[in-house]
PDB file of C-alpha atoms and ligand atoms in Angstrom:
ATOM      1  CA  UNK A   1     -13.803  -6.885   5.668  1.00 43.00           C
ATOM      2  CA  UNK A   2     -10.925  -5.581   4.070  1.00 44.00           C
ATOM      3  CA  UNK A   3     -10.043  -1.747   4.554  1.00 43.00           C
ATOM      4  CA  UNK A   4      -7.635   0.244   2.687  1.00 39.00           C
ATOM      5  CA  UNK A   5      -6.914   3.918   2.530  1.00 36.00           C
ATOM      6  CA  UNK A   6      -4.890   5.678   0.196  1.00 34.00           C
ATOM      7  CA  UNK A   7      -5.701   9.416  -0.804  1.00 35.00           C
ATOM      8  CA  UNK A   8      -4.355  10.489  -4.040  1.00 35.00           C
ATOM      9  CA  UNK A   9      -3.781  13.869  -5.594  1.00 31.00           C
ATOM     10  CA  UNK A  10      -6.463  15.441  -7.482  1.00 31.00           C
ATOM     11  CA  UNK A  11      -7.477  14.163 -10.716  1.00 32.00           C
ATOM     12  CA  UNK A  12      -4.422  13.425 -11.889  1.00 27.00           C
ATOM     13  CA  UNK A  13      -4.258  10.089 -12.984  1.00 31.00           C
ATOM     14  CA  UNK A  14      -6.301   9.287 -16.065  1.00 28.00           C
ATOM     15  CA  UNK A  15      -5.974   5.869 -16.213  1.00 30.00           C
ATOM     16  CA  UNK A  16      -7.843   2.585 -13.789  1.00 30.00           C
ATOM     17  CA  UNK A  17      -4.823   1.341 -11.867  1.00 33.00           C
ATOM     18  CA  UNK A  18      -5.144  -2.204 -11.198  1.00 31.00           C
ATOM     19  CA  UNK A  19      -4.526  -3.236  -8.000  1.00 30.00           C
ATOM     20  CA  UNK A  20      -1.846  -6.471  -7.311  1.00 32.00           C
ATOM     21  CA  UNK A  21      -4.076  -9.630  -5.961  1.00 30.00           C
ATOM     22  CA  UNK A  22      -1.483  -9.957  -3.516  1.00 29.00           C
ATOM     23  CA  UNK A  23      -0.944  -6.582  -2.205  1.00 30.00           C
ATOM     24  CA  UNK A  24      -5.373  -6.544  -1.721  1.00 32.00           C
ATOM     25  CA  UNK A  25      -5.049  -2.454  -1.985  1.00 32.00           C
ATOM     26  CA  UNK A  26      -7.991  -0.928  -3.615  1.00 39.00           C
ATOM     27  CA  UNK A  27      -8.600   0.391  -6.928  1.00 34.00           C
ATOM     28  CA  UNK A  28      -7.810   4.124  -7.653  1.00 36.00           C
ATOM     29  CA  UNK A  29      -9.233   5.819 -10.375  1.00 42.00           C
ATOM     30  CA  UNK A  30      -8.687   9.223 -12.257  1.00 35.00           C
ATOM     31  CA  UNK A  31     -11.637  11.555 -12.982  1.00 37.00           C
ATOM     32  CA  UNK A  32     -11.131  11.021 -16.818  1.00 35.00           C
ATOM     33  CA  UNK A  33     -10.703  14.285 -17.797  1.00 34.00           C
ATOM     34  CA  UNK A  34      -7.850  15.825 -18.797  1.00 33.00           C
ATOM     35  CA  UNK A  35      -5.808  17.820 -15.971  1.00 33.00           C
ATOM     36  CA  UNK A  36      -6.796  18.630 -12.824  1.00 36.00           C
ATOM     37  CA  UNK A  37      -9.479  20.886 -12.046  1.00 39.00           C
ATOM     38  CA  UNK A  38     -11.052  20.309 -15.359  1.00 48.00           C
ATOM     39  CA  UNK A  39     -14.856  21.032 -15.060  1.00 55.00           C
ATOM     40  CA  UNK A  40     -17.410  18.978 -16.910  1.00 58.00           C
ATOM     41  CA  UNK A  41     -20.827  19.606 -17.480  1.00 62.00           C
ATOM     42  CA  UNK A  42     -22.702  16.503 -17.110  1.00 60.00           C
ATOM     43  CA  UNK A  43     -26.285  17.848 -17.544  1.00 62.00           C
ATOM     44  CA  UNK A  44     -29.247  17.126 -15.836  1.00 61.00           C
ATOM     45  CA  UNK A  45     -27.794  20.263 -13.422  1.00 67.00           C
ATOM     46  CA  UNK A  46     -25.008  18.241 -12.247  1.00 69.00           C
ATOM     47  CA  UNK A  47     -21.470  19.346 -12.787  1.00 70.00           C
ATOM     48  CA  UNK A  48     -18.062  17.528 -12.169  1.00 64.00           C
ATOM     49  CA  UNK A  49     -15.842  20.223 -10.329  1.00 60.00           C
ATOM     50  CA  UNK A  50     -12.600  17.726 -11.744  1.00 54.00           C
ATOM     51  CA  UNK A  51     -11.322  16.771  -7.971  1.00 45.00           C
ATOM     52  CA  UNK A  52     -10.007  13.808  -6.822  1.00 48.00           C
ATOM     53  CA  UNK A  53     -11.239  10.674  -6.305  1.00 48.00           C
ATOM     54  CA  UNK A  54      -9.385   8.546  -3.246  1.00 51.00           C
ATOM     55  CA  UNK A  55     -10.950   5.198  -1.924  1.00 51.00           C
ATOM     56  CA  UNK A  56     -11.300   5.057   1.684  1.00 54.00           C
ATOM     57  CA  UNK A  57     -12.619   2.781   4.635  1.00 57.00           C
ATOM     58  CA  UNK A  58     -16.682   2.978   6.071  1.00 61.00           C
ATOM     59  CA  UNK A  59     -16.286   5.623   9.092  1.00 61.00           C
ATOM     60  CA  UNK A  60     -19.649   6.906  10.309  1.00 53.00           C
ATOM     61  CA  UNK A  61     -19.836   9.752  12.857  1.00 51.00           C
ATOM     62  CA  UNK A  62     -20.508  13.830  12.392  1.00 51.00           C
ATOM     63  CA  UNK A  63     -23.037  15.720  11.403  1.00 53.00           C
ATOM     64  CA  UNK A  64     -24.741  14.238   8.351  1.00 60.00           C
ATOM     65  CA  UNK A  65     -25.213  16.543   5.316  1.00 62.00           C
ATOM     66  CA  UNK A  66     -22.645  18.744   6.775  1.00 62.00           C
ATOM     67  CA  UNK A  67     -19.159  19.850   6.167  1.00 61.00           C
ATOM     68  CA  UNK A  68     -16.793  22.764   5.675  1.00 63.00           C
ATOM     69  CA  UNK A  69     -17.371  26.179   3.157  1.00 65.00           C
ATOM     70  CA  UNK A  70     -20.910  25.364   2.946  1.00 74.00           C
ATOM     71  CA  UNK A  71     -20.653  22.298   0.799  1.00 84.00           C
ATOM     72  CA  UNK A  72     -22.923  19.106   1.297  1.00 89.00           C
ATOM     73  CA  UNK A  73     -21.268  15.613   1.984  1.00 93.00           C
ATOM     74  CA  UNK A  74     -23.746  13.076   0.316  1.00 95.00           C
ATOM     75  CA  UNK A  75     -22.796   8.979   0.785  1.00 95.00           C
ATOM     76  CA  UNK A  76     -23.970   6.579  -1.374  1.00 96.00           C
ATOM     77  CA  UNK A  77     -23.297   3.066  -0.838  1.00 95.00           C
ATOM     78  CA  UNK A  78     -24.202   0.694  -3.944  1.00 96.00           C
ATOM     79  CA  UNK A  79     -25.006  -2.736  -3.049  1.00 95.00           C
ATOM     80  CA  UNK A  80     -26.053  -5.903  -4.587  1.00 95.00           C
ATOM     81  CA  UNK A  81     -25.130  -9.562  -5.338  1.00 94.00           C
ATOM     82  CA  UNK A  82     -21.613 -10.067  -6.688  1.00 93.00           C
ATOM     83  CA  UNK A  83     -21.091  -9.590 -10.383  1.00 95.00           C
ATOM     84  CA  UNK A  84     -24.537  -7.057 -10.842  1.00 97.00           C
ATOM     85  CA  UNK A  85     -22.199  -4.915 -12.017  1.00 96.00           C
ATOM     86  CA  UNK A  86     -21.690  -2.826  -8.921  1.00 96.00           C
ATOM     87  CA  UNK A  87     -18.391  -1.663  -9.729  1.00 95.00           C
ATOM     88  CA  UNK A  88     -19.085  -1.088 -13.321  1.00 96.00           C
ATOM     89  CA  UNK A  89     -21.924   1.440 -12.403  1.00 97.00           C
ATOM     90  CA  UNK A  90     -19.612   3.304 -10.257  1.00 96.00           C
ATOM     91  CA  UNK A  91     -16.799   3.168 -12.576  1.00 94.00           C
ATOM     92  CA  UNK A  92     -18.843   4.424 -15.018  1.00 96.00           C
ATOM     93  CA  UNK A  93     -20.304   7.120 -13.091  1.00 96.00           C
ATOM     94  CA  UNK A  94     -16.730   8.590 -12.177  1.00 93.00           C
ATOM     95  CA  UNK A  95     -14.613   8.063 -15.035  1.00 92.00           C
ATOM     96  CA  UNK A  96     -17.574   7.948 -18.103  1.00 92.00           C
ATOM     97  CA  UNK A  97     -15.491   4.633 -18.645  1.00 93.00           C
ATOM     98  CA  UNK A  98     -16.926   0.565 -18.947  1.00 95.00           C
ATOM     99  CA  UNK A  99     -13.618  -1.074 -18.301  1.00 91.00           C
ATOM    100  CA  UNK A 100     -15.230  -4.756 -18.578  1.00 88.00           C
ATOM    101  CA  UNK A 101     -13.306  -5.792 -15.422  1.00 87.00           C
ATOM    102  CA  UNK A 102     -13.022  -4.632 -11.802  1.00 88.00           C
ATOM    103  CA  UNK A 103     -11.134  -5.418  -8.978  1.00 83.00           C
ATOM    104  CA  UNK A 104     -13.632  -7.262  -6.415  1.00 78.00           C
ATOM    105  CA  UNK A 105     -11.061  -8.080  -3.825  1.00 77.00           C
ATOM    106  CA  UNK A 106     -11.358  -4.872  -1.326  1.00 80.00           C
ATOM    107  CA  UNK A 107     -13.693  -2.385  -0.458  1.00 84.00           C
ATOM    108  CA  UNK A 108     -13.553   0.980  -1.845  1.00 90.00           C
ATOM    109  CA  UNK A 109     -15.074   4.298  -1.088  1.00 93.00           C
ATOM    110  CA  UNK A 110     -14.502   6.816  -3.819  1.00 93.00           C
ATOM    111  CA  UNK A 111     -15.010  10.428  -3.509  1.00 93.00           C
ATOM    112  CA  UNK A 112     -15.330  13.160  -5.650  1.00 92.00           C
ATOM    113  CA  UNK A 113     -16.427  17.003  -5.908  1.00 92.00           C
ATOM    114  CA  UNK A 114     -19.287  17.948  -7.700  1.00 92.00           C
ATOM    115  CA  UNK A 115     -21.979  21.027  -8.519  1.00 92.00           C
ATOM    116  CA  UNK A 116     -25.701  19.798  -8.606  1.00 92.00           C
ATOM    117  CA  UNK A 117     -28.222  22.715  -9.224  1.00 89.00           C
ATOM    118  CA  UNK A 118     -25.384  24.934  -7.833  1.00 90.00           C
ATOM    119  CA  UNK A 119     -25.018  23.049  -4.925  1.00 89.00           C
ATOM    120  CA  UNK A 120     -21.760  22.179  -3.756  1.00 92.00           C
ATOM    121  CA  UNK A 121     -21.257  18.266  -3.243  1.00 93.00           C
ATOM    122  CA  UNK A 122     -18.410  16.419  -1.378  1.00 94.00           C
ATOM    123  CA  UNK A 123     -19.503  12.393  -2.415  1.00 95.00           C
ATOM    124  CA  UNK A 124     -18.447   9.811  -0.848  1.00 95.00           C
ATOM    125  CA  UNK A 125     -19.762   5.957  -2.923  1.00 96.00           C
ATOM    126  CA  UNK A 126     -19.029   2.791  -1.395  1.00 94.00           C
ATOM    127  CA  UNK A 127     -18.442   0.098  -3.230  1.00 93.00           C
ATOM    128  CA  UNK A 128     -17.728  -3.180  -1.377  1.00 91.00           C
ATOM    129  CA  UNK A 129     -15.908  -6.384  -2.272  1.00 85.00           C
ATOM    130  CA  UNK A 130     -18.361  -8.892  -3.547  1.00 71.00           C
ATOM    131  CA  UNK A 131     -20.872 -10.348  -0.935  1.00 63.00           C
ATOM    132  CA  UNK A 132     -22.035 -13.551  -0.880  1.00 60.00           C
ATOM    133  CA  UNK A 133     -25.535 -13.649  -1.652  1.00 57.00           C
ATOM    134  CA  UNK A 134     -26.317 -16.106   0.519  1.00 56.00           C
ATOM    135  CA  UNK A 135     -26.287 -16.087   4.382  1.00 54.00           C
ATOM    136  CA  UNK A 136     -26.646 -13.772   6.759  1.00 56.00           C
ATOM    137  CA  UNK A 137     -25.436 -10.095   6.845  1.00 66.00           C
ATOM    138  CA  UNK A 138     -26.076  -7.446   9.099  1.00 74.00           C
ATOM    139  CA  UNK A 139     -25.399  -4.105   6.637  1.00 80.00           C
ATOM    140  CA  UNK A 140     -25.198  -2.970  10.213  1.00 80.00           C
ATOM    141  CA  UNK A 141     -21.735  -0.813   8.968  1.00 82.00           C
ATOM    142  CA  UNK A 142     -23.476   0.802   5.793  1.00 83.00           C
ATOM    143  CA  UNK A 143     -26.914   1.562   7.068  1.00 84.00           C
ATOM    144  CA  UNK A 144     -24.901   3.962   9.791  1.00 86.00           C
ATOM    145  CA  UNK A 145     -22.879   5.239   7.382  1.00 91.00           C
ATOM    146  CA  UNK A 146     -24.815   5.601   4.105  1.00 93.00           C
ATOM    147  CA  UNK A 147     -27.385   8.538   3.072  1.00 93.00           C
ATOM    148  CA  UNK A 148     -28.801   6.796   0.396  1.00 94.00           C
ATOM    149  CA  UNK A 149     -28.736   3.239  -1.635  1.00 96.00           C
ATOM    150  CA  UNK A 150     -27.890   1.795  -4.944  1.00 97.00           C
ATOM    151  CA  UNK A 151     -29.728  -1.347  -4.748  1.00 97.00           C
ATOM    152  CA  UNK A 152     -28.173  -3.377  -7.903  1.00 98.00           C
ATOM    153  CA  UNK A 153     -29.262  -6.489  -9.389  1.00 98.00           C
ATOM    154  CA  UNK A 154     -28.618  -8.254 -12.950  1.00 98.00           C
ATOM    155  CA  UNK A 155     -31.801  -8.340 -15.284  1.00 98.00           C
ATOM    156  CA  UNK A 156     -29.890 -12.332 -16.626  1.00 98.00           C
ATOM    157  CA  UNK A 157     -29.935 -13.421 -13.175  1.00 98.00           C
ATOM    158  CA  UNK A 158     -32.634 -14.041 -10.880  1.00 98.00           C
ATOM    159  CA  UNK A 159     -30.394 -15.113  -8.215  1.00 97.00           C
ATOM    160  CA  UNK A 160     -29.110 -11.432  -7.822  1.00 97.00           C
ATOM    161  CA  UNK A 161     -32.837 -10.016  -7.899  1.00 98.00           C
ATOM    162  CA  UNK A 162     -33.528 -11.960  -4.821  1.00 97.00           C
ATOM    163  CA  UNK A 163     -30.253 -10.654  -2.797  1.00 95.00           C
ATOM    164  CA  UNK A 164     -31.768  -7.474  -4.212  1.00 96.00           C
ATOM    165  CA  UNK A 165     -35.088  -8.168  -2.802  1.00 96.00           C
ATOM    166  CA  UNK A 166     -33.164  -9.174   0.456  1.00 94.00           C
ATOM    167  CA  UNK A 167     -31.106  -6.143   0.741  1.00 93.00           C
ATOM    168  CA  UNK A 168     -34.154  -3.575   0.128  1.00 93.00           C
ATOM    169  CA  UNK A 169     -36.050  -5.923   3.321  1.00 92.00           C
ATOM    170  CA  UNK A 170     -32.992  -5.548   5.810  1.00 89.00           C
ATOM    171  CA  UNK A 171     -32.816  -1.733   4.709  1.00 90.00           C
ATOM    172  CA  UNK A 172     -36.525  -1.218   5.431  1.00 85.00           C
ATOM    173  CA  UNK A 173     -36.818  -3.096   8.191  1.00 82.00           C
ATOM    174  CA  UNK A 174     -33.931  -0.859   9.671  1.00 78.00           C
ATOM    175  CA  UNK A 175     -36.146   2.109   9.484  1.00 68.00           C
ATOM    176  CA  UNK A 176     -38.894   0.703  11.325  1.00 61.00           C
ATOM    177  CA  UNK A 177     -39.026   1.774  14.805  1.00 52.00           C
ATOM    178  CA  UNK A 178     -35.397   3.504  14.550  1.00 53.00           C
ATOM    179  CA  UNK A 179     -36.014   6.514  13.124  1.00 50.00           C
ATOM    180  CA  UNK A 180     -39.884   6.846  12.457  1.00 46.00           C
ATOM    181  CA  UNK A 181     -40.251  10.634  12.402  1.00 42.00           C
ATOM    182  CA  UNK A 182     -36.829  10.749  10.617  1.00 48.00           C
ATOM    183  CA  UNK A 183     -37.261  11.043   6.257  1.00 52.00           C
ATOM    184  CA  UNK A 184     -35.739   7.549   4.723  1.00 61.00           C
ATOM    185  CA  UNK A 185     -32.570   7.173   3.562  1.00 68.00           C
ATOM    186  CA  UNK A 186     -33.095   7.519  -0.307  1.00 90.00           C
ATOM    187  CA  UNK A 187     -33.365   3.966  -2.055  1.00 95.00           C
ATOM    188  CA  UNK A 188     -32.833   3.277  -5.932  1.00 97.00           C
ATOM    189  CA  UNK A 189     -33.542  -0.337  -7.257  1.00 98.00           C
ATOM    190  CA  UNK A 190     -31.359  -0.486 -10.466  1.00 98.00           C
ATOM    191  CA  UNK A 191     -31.451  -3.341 -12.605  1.00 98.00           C
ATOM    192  CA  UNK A 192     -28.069  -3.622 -14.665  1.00 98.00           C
ATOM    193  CA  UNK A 193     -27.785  -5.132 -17.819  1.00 98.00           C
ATOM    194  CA  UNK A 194     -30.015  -4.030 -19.801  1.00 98.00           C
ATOM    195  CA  UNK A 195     -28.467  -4.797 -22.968  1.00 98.00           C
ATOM    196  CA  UNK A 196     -28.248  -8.893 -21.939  1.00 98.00           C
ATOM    197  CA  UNK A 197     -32.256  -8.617 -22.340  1.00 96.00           C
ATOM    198  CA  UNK A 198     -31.916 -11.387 -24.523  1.00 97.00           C
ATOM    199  CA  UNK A 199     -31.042 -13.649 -21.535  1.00 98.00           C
ATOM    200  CA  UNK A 200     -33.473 -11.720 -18.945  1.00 98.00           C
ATOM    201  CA  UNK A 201     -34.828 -13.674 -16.305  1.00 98.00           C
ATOM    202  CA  UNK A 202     -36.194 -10.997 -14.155  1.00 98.00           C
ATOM    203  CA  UNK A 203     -38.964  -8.826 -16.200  1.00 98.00           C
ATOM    204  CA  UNK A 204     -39.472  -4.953 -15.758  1.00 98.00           C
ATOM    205  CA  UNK A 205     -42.843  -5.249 -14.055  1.00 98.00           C
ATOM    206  CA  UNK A 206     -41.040  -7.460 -11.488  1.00 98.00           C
ATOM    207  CA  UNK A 207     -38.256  -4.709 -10.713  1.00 98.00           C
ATOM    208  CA  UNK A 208     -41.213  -1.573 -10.862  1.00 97.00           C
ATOM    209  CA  UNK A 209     -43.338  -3.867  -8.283  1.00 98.00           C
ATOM    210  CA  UNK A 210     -40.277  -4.665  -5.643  1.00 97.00           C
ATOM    211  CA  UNK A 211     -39.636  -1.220  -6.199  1.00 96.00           C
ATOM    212  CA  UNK A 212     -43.051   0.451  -5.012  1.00 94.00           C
ATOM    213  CA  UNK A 213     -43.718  -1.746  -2.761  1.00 93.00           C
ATOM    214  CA  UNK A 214     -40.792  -0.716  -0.812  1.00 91.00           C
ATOM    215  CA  UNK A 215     -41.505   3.015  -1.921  1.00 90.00           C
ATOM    216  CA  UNK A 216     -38.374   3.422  -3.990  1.00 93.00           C
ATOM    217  CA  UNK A 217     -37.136   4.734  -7.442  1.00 95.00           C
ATOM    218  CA  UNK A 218     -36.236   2.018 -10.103  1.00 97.00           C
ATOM    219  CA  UNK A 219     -34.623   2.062 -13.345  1.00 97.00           C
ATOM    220  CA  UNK A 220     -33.618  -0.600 -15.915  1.00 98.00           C
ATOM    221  CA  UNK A 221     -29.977   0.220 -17.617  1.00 98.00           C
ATOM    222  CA  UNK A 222     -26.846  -1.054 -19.115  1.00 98.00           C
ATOM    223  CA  UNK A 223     -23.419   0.721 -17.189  1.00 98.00           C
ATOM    224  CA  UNK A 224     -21.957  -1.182 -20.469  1.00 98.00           C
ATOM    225  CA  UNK A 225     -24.178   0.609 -22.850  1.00 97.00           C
ATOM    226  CA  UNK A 226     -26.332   3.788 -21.150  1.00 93.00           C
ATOM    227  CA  UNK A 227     -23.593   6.178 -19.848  1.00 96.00           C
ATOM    228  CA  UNK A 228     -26.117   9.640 -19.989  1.00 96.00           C
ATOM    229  CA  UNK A 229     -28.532   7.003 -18.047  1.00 97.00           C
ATOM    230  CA  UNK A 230     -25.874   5.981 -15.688  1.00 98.00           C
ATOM    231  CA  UNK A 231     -25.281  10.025 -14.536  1.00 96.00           C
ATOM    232  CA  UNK A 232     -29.631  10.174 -14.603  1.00 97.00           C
ATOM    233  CA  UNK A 233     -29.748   7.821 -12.077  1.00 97.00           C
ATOM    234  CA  UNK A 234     -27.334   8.901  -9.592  1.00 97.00           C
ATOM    235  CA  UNK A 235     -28.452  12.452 -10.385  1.00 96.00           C
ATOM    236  CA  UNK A 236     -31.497  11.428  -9.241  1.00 95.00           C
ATOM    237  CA  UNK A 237     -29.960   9.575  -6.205  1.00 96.00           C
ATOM    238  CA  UNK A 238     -28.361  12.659  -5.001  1.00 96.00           C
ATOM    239  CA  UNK A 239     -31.241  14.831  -5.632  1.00 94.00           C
ATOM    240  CA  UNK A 240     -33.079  12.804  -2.989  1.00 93.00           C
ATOM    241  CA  UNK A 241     -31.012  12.680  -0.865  1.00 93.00           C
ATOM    242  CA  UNK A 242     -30.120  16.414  -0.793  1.00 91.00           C
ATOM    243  CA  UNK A 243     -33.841  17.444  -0.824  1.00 89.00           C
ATOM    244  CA  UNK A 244     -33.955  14.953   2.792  1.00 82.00           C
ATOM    245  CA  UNK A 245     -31.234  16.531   4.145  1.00 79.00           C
ATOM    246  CA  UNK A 246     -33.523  20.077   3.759  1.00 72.00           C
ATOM    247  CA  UNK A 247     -36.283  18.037   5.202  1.00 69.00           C
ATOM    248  CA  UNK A 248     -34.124  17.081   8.527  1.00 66.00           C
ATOM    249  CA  UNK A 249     -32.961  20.680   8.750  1.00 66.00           C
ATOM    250  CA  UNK A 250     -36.011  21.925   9.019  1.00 65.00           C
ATOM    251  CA  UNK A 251     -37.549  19.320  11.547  1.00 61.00           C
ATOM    252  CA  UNK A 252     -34.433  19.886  13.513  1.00 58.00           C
ATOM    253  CA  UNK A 253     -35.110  23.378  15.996  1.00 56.00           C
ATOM    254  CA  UNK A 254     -31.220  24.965  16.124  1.00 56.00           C
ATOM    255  CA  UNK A 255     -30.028  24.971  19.291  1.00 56.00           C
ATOM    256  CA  UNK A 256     -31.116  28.044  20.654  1.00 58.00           C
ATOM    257  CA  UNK A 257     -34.668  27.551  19.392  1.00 59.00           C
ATOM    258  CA  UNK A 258     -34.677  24.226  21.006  1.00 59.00           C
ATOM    259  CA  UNK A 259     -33.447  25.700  24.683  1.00 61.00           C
ATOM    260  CA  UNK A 260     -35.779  28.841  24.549  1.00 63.00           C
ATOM    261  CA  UNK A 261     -38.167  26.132  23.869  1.00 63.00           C
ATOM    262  CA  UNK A 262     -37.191  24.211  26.897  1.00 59.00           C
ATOM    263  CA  UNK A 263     -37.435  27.024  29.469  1.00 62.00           C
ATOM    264  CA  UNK A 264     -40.415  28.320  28.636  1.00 65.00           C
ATOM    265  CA  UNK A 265     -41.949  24.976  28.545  1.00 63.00           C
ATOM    266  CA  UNK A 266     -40.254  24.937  32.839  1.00 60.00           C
ATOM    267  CA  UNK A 267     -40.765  28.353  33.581  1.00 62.00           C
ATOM    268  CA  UNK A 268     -42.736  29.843  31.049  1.00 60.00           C
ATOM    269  CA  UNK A 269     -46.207  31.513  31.089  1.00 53.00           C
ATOM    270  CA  UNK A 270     -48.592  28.902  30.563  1.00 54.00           C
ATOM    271  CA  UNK A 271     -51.571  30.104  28.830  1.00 51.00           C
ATOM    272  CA  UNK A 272     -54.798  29.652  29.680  1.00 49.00           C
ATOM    273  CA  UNK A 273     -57.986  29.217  27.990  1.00 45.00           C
ATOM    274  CA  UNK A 274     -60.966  31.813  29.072  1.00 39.00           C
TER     275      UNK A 274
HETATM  276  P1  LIG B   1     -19.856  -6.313  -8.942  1.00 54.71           P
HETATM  277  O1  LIG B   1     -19.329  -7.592  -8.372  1.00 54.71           O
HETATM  278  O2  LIG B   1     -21.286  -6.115  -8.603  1.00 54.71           O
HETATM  279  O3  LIG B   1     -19.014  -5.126  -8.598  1.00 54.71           O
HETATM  280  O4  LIG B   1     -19.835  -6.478 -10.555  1.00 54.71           O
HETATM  281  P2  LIG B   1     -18.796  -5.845 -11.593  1.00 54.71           P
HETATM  282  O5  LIG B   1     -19.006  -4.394 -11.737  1.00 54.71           O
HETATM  283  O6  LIG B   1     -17.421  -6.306 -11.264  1.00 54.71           O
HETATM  284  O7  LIG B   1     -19.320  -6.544 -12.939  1.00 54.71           O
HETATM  285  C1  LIG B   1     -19.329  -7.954 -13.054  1.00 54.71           C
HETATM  286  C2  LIG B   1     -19.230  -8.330 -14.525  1.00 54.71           C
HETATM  287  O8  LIG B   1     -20.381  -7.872 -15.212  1.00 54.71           O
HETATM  288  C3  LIG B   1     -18.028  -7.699 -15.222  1.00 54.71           C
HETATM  289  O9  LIG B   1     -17.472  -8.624 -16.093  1.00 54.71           O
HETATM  290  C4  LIG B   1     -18.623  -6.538 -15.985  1.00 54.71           C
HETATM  291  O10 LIG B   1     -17.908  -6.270 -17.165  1.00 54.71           O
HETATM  292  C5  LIG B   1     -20.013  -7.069 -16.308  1.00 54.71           C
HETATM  293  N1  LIG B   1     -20.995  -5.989 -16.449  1.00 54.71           N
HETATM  294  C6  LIG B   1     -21.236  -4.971 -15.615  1.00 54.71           C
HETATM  295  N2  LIG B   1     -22.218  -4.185 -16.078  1.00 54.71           N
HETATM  296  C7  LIG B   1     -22.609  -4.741 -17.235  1.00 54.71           C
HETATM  297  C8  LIG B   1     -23.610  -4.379 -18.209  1.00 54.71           C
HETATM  298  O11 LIG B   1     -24.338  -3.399 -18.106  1.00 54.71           O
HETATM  299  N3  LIG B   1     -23.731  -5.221 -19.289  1.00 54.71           N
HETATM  300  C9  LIG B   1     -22.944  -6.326 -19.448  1.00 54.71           C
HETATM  301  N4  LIG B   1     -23.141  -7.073 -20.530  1.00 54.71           N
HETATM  302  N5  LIG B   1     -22.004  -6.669 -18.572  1.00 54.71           N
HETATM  303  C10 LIG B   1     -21.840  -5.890 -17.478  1.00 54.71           C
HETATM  304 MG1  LIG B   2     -17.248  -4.922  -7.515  1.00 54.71          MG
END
């Protein structure tokens, strides 16, 4: 897989720089406001805090949930088959722009600043190059790195529900046995293209049924068409996944909990029933 990094100054590009073919780098975007530092209310208790957005290369390690100044760092990676419009719901997400065309060569993580029910959020979404929907793949990479998933497939092509269907399998079947006391990474099944219903070939009930039966949140939407829906779900995406992280803190004894714990359970008075 291709990897590029290149950080770039705080919102201050406004415009979807198209990266050369040759030169493979990844696409940078602005945040589509004006200036930098420009706040945005987005509703839905979400608010852009106008930072940067820099794409970047999958690097799992630390202490998830956790960084600096008390602010949350939430990953998202959004998957699905190639052309389910991945990149578009990302895109749109960031910038409130549908650009029609995206860059598909190289990876990209983008990250950006924002205030969700006045909680401080460093994101991080990965968006890879286009997989092939067929053969094997391991999503070994993402499932170590990722918090939570965009599963995306196109509602005019059945082909893309099935990687769907695939993907949601490998990510499930990850969670079996690994991490069985641990709450599961956050899962939305999103299926794009709403507004090519007139070509559908996967129906709504389909989508709703994959999606409880692998006990995850689904929408139907069109990144061309539903921008406030677009914002919904990954305001709903990050909601989960912050409310897990709360979960894991509390299952998680802090340190000197855990070794008072531990000698009393050695030395400790044992007591005894009368
Ligand atoms: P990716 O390979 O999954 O990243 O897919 P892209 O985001 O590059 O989108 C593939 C194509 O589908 C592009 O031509 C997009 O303009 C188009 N596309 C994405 N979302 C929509 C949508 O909601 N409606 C329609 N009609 N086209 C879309
Ligand atoms: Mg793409």
């Amino acid at each position: 897989m291709k990897r590029k990094r290149k950080d770039e100054e705080a919102g201050t590009s406004q415009e979807l720089k198209r990266p050369s073919p040759t030169a493979g780098s990844c696409t940078s975007l602005g945040c589509g406001g004006r200036g930098a530092g420009r706040r945005r209310d987005w509703g839905c208790g979400m608010r852009d805090e106008g930072c940067g957005i820099a794409p970047g290369a999958l690097k799992a390690g630390g202490r998830r949930g956790r960084r600096g100044g008390g602010m949350s760092e939430v990953k998202v990676a959004v998957l699905g088959g190639s052309g389910a419009g991945k990149s578009a719901l990302a895109v749109r997400f960031l910038t409130r722009r549908f650009i029609g065309e995206y860059a598909s060569s190289a990876e990209c993580i983008y990250t950006k600043h924002l205030c969700l029910d006045g909680r401080q959020i460093h994101l991080e979404i990965y968006d890879p190059c286009s997989q092939p929907q067929q053969g094997k793949f391991s999503l070994t990479d993402e499932l170590h790195w990722a918090d939570g998933f965009i599963i995306v497939y196109d509602i005019s092509d059945r082909a893309s529900f099935a990687f769907a269907k695939a993907l949601l399998y490998r990510i499930r079947e990850s969670h079996i046995g690994v991490c069985k006391k641990m709450v599961e990474s956050s899962i939305f099944l999103v299926g794009n293209k709403q507004d090519l219903c007139h070509m559908r070939e996967v129906g709504w009930d389909e989508g709703q049924k994959l999606a409880i039966d692998n006990k995850c949140q689904f929408c139907e939407l069109s990144a061309a068409e539903h921008y406030q829906e677009v914002v919904a779900m990954f305001t709903k995406v990050l909601r989960s996944i912050t409310a897990n992280f709360k979960v894991k803190e509390k299952r998680r004894p802090s340190g000197s909990k855990s070794m008072a714990k531990l000698i009393n359970n050695m030395f400790g008075k044992r007591r005894k029933s009368v």
